Coordinates of C-alpha atoms in Angstrom, one line a residue:
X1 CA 48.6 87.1 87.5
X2 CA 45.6 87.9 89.0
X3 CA 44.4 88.9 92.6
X4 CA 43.2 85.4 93.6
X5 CA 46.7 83.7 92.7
X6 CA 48.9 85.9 94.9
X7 CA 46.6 86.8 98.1
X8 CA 45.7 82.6 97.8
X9 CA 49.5 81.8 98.0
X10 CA 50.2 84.0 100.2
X11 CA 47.3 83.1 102.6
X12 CA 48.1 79.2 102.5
X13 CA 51.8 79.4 102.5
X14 CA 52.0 81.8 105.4
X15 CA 48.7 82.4 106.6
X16 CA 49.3 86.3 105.8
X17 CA 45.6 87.6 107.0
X18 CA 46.6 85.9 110.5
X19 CA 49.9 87.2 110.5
X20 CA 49.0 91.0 109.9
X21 CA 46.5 90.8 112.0
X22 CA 49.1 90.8 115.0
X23 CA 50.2 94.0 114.3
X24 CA 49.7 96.2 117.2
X25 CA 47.5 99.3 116.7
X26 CA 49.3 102.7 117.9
X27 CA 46.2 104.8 117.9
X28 CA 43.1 105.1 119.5
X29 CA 39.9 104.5 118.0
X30 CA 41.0 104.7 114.6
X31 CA 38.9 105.0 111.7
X32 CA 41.4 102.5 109.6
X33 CA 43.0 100.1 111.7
X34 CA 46.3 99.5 111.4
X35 CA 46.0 96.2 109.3
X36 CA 43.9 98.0 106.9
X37 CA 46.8 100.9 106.8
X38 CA 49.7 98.0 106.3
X39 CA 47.7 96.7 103.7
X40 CA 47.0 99.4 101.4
X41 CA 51.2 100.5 101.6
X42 CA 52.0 96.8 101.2
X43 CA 50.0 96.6 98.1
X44 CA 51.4 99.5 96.7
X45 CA 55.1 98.4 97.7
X46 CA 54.4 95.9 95.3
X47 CA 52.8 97.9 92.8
X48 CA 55.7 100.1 93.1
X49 CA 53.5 103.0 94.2
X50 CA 55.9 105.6 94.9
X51 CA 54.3 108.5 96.5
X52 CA 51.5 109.0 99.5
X53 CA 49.9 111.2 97.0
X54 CA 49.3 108.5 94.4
X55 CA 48.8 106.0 96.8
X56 CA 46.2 108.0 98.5
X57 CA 44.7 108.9 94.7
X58 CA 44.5 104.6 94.4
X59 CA 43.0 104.2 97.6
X60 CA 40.2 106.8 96.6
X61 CA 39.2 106.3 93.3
X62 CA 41.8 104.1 91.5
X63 CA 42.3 100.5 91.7
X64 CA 42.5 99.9 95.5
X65 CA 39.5 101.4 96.2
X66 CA 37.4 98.5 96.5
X67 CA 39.9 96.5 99.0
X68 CA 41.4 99.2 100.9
X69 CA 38.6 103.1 101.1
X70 CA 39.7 106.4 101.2
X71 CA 42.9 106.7 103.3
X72 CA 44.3 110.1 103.3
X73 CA 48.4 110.6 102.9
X74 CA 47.7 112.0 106.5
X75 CA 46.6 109.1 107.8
X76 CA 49.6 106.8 106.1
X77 CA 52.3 109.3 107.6
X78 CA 50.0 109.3 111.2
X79 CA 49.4 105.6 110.8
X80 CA 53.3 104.3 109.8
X81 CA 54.8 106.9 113.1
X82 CA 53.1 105.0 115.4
X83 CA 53.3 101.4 114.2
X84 CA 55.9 99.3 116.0
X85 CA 59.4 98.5 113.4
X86 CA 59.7 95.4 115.9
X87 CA 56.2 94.1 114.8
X88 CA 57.1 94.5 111.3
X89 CA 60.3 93.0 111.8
X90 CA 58.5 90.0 113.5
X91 CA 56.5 89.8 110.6
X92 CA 59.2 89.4 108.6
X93 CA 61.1 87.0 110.6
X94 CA 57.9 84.8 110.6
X95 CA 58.0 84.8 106.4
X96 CA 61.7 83.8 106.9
X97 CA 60.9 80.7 109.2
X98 CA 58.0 79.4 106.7
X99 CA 60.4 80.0 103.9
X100 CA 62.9 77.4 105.5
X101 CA 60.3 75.1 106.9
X102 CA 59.3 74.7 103.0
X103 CA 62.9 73.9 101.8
X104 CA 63.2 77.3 99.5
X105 CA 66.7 77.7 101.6
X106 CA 68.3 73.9 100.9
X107 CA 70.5 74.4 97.7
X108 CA 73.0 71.6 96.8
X109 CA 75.1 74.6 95.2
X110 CA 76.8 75.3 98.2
X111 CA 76.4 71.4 100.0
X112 CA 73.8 72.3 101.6
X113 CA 75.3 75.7 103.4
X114 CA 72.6 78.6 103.9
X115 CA 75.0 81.6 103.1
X116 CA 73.4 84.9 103.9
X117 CA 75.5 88.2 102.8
X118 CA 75.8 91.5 104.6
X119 CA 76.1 95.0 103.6
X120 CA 74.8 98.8 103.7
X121 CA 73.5 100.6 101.4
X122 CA 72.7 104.9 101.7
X123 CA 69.2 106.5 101.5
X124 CA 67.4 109.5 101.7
X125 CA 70.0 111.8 100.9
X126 CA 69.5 115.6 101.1
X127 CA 70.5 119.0 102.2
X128 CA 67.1 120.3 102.5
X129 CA 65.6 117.8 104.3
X130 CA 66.4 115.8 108.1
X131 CA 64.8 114.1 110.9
X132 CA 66.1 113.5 114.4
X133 CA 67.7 109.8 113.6
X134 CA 69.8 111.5 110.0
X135 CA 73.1 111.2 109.6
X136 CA 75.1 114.1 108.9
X137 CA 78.1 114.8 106.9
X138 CA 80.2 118.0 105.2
X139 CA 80.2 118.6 101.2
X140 CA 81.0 120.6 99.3
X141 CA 78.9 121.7 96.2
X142 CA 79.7 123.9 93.0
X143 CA 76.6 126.6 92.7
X144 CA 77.0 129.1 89.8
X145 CA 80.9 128.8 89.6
X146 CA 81.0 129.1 93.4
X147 CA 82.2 126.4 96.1
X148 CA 79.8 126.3 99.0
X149 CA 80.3 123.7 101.9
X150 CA 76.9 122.3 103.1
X151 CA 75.6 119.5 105.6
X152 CA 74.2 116.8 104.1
X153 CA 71.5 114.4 105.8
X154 CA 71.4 110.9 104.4
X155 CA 70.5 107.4 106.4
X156 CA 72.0 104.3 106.1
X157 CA 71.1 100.7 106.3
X158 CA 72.2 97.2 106.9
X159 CA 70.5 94.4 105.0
X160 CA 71.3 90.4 105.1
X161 CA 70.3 88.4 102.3
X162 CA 70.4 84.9 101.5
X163 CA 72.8 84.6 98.5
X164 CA 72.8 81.1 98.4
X165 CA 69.6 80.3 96.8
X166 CA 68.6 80.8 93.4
X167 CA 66.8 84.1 94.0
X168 CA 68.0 86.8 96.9
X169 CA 66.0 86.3 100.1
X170 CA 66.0 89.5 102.5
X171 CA 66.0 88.2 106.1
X172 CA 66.0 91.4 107.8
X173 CA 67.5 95.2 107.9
X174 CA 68.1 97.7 110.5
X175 CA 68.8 101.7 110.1
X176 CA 72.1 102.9 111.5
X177 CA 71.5 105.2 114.3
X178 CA 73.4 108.5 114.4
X179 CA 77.0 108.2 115.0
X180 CA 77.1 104.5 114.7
X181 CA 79.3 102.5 112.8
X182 CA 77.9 99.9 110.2
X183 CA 80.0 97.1 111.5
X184 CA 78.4 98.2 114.6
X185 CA 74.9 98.0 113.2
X186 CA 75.3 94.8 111.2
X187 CA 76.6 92.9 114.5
X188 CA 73.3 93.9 116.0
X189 CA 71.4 92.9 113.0
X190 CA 72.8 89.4 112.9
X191 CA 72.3 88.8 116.9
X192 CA 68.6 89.8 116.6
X193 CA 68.1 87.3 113.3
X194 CA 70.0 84.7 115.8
X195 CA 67.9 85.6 118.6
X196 CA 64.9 85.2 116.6
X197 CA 65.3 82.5 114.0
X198 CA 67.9 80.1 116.0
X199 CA 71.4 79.5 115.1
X200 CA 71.2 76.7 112.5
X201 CA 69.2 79.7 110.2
X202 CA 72.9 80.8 108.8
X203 CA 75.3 79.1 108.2
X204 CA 78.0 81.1 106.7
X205 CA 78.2 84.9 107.2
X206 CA 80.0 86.9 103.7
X207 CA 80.8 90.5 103.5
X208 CA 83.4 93.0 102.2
X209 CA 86.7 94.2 103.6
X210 CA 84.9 96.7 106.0
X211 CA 83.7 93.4 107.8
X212 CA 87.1 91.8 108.2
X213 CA 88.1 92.9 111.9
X214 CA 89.2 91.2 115.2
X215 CA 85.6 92.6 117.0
X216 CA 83.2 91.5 114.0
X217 CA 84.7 88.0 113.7
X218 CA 85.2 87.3 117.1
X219 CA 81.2 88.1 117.7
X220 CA 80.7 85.7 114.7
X221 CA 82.3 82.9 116.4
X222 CA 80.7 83.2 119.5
X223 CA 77.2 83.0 117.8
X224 CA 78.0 79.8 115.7
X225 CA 78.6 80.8 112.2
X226 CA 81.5 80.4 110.0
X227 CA 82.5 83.4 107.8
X228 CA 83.8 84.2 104.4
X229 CA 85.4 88.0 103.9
X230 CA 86.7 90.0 101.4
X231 CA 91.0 90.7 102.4
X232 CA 91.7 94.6 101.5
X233 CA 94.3 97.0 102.3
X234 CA 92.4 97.8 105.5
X235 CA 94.5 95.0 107.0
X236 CA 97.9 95.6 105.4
X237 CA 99.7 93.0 107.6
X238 CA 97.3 90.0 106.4
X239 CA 97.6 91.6 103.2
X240 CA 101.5 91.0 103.4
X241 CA 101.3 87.9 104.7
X242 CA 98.8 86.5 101.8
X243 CA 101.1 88.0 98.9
X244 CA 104.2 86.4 100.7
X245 CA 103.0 82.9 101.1
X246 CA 101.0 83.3 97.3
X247 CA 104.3 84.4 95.1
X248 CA 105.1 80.6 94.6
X249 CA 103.1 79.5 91.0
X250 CA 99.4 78.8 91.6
X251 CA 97.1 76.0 90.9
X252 CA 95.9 76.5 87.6
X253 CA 91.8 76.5 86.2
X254 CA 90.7 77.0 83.3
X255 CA 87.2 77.1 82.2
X256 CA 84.9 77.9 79.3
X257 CA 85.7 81.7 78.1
X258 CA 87.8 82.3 81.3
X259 CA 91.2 81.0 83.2
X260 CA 91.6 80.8 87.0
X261 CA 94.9 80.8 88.8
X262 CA 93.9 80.1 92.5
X263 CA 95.9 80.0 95.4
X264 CA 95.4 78.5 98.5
X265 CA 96.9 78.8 102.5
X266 CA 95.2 76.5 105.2
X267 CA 96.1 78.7 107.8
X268 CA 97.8 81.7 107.8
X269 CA 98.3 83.8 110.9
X270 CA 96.8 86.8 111.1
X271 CA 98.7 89.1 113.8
X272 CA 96.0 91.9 114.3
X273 CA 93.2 89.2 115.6
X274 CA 96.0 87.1 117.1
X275 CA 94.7 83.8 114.9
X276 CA 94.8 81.7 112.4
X277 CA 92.4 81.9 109.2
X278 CA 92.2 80.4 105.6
X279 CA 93.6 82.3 102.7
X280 CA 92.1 81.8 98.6
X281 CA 94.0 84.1 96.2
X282 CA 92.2 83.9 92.9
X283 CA 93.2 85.7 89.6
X284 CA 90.5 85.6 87.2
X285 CA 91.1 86.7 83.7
X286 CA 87.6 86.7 81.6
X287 CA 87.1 86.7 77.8
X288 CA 85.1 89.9 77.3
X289 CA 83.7 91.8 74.1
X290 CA 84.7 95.7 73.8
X291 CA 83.5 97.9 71.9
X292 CA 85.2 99.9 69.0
X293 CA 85.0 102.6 67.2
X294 CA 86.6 102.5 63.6
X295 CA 86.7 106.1 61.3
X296 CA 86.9 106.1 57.8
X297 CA 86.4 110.0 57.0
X298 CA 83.3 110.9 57.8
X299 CA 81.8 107.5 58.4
X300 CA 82.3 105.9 61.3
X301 CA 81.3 102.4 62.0
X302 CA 81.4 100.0 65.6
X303 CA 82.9 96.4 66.0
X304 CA 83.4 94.4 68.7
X305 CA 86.7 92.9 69.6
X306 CA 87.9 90.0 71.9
X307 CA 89.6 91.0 75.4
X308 CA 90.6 89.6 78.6
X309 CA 89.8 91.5 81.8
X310 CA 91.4 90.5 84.7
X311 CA 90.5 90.5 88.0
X312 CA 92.2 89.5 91.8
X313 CA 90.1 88.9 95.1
X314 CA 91.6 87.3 98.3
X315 CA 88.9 86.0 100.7
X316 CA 89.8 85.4 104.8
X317 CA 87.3 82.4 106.5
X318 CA 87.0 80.6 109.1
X319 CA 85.6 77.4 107.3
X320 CA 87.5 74.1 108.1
X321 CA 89.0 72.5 105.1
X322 CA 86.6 69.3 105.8
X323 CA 84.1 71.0 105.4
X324 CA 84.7 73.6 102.0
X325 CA 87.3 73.3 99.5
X326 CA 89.2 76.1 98.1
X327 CA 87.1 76.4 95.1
X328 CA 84.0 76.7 97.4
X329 CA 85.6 79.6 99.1
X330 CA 86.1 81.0 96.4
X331 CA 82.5 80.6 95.3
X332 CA 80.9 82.3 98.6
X333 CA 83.1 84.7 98.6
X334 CA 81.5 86.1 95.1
X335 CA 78.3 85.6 96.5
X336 CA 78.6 88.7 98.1
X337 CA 77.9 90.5 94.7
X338 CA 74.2 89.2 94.8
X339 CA 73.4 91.9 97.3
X340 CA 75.1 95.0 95.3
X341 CA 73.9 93.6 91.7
X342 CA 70.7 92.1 92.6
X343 CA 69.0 93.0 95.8
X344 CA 69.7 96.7 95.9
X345 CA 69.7 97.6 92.7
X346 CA 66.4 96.2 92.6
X347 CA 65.3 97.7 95.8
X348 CA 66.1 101.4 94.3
X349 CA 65.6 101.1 90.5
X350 CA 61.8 98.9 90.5
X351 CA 61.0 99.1 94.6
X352 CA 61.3 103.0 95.7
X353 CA 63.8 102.5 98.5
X354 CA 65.4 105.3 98.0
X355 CA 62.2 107.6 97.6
X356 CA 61.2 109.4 100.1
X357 CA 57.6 109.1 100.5
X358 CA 58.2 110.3 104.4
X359 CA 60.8 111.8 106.1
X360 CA 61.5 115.2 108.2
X361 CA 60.0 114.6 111.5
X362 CA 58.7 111.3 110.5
X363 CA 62.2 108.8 111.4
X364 CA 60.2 106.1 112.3
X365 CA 57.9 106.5 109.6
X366 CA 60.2 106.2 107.4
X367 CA 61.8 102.8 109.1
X368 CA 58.5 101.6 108.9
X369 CA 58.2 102.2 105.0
X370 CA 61.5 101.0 104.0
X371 CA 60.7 97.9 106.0
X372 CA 57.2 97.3 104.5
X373 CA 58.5 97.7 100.9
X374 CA 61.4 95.6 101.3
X375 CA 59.3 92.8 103.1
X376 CA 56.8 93.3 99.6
X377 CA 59.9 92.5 97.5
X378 CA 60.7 89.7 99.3
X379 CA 57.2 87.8 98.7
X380 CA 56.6 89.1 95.3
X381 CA 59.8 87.5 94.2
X382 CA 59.1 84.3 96.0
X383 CA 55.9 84.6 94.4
X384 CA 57.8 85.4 90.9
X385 CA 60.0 82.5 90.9
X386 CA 57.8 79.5 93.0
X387 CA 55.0 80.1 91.1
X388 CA 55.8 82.1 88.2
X389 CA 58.6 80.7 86.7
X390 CA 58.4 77.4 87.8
X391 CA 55.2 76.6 85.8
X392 CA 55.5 78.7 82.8
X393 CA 57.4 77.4 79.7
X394 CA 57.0 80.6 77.0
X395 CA 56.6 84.2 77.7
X396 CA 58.2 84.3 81.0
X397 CA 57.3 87.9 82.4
X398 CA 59.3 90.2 83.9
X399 CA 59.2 90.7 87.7
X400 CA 58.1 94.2 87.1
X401 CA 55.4 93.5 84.6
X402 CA 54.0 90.6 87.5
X403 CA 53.9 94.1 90.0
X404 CA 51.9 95.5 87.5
X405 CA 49.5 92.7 87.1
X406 CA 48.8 92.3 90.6
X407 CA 48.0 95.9 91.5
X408 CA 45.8 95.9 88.5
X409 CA 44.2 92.6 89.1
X410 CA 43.2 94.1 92.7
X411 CA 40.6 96.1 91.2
X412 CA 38.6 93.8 89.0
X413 CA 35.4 95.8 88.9
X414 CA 37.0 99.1 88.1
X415 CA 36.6 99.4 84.8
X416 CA 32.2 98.4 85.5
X417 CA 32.1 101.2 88.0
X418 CA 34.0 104.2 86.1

């Protein structure tokens, strides 16, 4: 995948020279404005350049020389401290309107519901190293046979995703400030999405147990959404409730390599938000393959043998039962996964989001960064899928080795000049 592909898609499906050129510039009289600055990190967010140091290295003499010059890992750290997060978020609130202009968010999976996920995820953590917006907590660590208790700095995010469509879409993230709750922050995130997409972006809200309170769902309503959460023992009288009205025998499913007993309450009152919601009690028992071991002396040889795992999630929502069935519920409500298994992983395994390129007295550095490379994975995997995927036929490549290709195709002369 070469340099003209991806900087040609990404200039006529969002006109991405126009849009980073509204960046504000912090400094004054900068030798590299500040668009020059956002390129060279954006690039190596996709390149999965981990470090200043090896950015800055690229930037001199490797293969982002010729686009971006010399930029020092002074100037990055300088540079990112001074650039506006709400710009940045802008910008990627603007990718997020173009994407649903262009249909990418329709999918006839969930009739035609955009279903956007919610969670937090920790970063950054360290006992060395803090900035003024860290959030601390006690540990305790075992250092040459002796207990020690230390504070621990870590930060935390919020992140909401579209789950709904083939591939994860990131529509935004906030940091947690200190002493905030993530509830708290994930409320916020959502009103400033609403605020700046419209209400008809989202249509159904999913989460975990953490999310299932009076405050959080009452907020949901007022902004127009419909919601789809995870029922815990963090509410042990709607968890009372669903195992009294779901003793009776349940509505049985069976599928290929799997069998489904589902239950299902229309509306159940729920005494702690002084309402009614929709209960789906699923028990899902899954052929799997383990592992075994078998001895014979000293030999020893491994088989694999047939097993059923089962599982049991209860989901709360608001949805009317006109408009989702049961089974739909259901559905959603495992959406919620994508975010875990697919987004962050991601995010921390191939995209550096949990490396800390720039940190102590940097905070909003830092937010700068993690917003940069998580905006990079959102357009290298529409990228990967739209045009990737979607017109290759044999040797699909891996999302990684498309990273790869793109940073290397930015510097086509490099091998003439060394």
């Amino acid at each position: 995948m070469g340099r003209p592909q991806v900087e040609a898609y990404l200039e006529k499906v969002f006109d991405w020279p126009a849009l980073v050129a509204q960046l504000p510039e912090g400094r004054h009289r900068p030798r590299y404005s500040c668009q020059m600055v956002f390129e060279a990190i954006f690039w190596g967010a996709v390149g999965r350049i981990a470090s200043f140091h090896q950015l800055e290295y690229e930037c001199r003499a490797g293969r982002l020389r010729h686009r971006i010059g010399p930029i020092s890992e002074d100037t990055f750290r300088y540079a990112l401290e001074r650039l506006s997060s709400a710009a940045v978020f802008a910008l990627g609130c603007a990718v997020a309107r173009q994407l649903k202009r262009n249909g990418v968010l329709r999918t006839a999976a969930t009739r035609g519901l955009v279903v956007a996920a919610v969670d937090g995820i920790e970063i950054c953590r360290s006992c060395v190293r803090c900035c003024e917006t860290c959030q601390e907590r006690t540990v305790e660590r075992i250092t040459a046979g002796v207990r020690e208790t230390m504070v621990q700095y870590y930060h935390r995010l919020v992140a909401v995703v579209v789950v709904s469509t083939p591939f994860p879409i990131v529509l935004g993230i906030r940091f947690q400030a200190p002493g905030e709750a993530e509830v708290t922050c994930a409320l916020a995130l959502v009103r400033e999405l609403i605020a700046r997409l419209g209400r008809r972006f989202v249509n159904v809200l999913v989460g975990d147990a953490l999310y299932l309170g009076k405050p959080l769902v009452d907020a949901i309503d007022a902004l127009g959404l419909d919601w789809v959460f995870t029922v815990k023992d963090n509410q042990p009288e709607l968890v009372a409730e669903v195992d009294r009205c779901t003793s009776g025998l349940p509505q049985a499913q069976r599928g290929p390599g799997e069998a489904v007993d589902l239950w299902h309450v229309p509306a159940l009152y729920w005494a702690t938000a002084d309402r009614s919601v929709r209960i789906v009690k699923t028990v899902r028992r899954e052929a799997k393959k383990r592992v075994r071991i078998e001895r014979d002396g000293a030999s020893r040889r491994t088989c694999k043998e047939p097993v059923w795992e089962q599982s049991t999630n209860v989901y709360a929502s608001s949805l009317k039962p006109l408009t989702a069935s049961p089974e739909l519920i259901e559905d959603l409500g495992r959406r919620r996964w994508r975010i875990d298994t697919e987004v962050f992983q991601t995010l921390t395994t191939e995209c550096q989001l949990k490396h800390p390129a720039v940190h102590q007295q940097h905070a909003r550095a830092l937010m700068v960064l993690t917003m940069i490379r998580v905006l990079a994975y959102t357009l290298l995997l529409v990228f990967f899928h739209r045009q990737v995927l979607s017109h290759r036929r044999h040797r699909l490549p891996s999302l990684c080795q498309l990273a790869g290709d793109v940073l290397q195709a930015l510097a086509p002369h490099l091998d003439d000049d060394s």
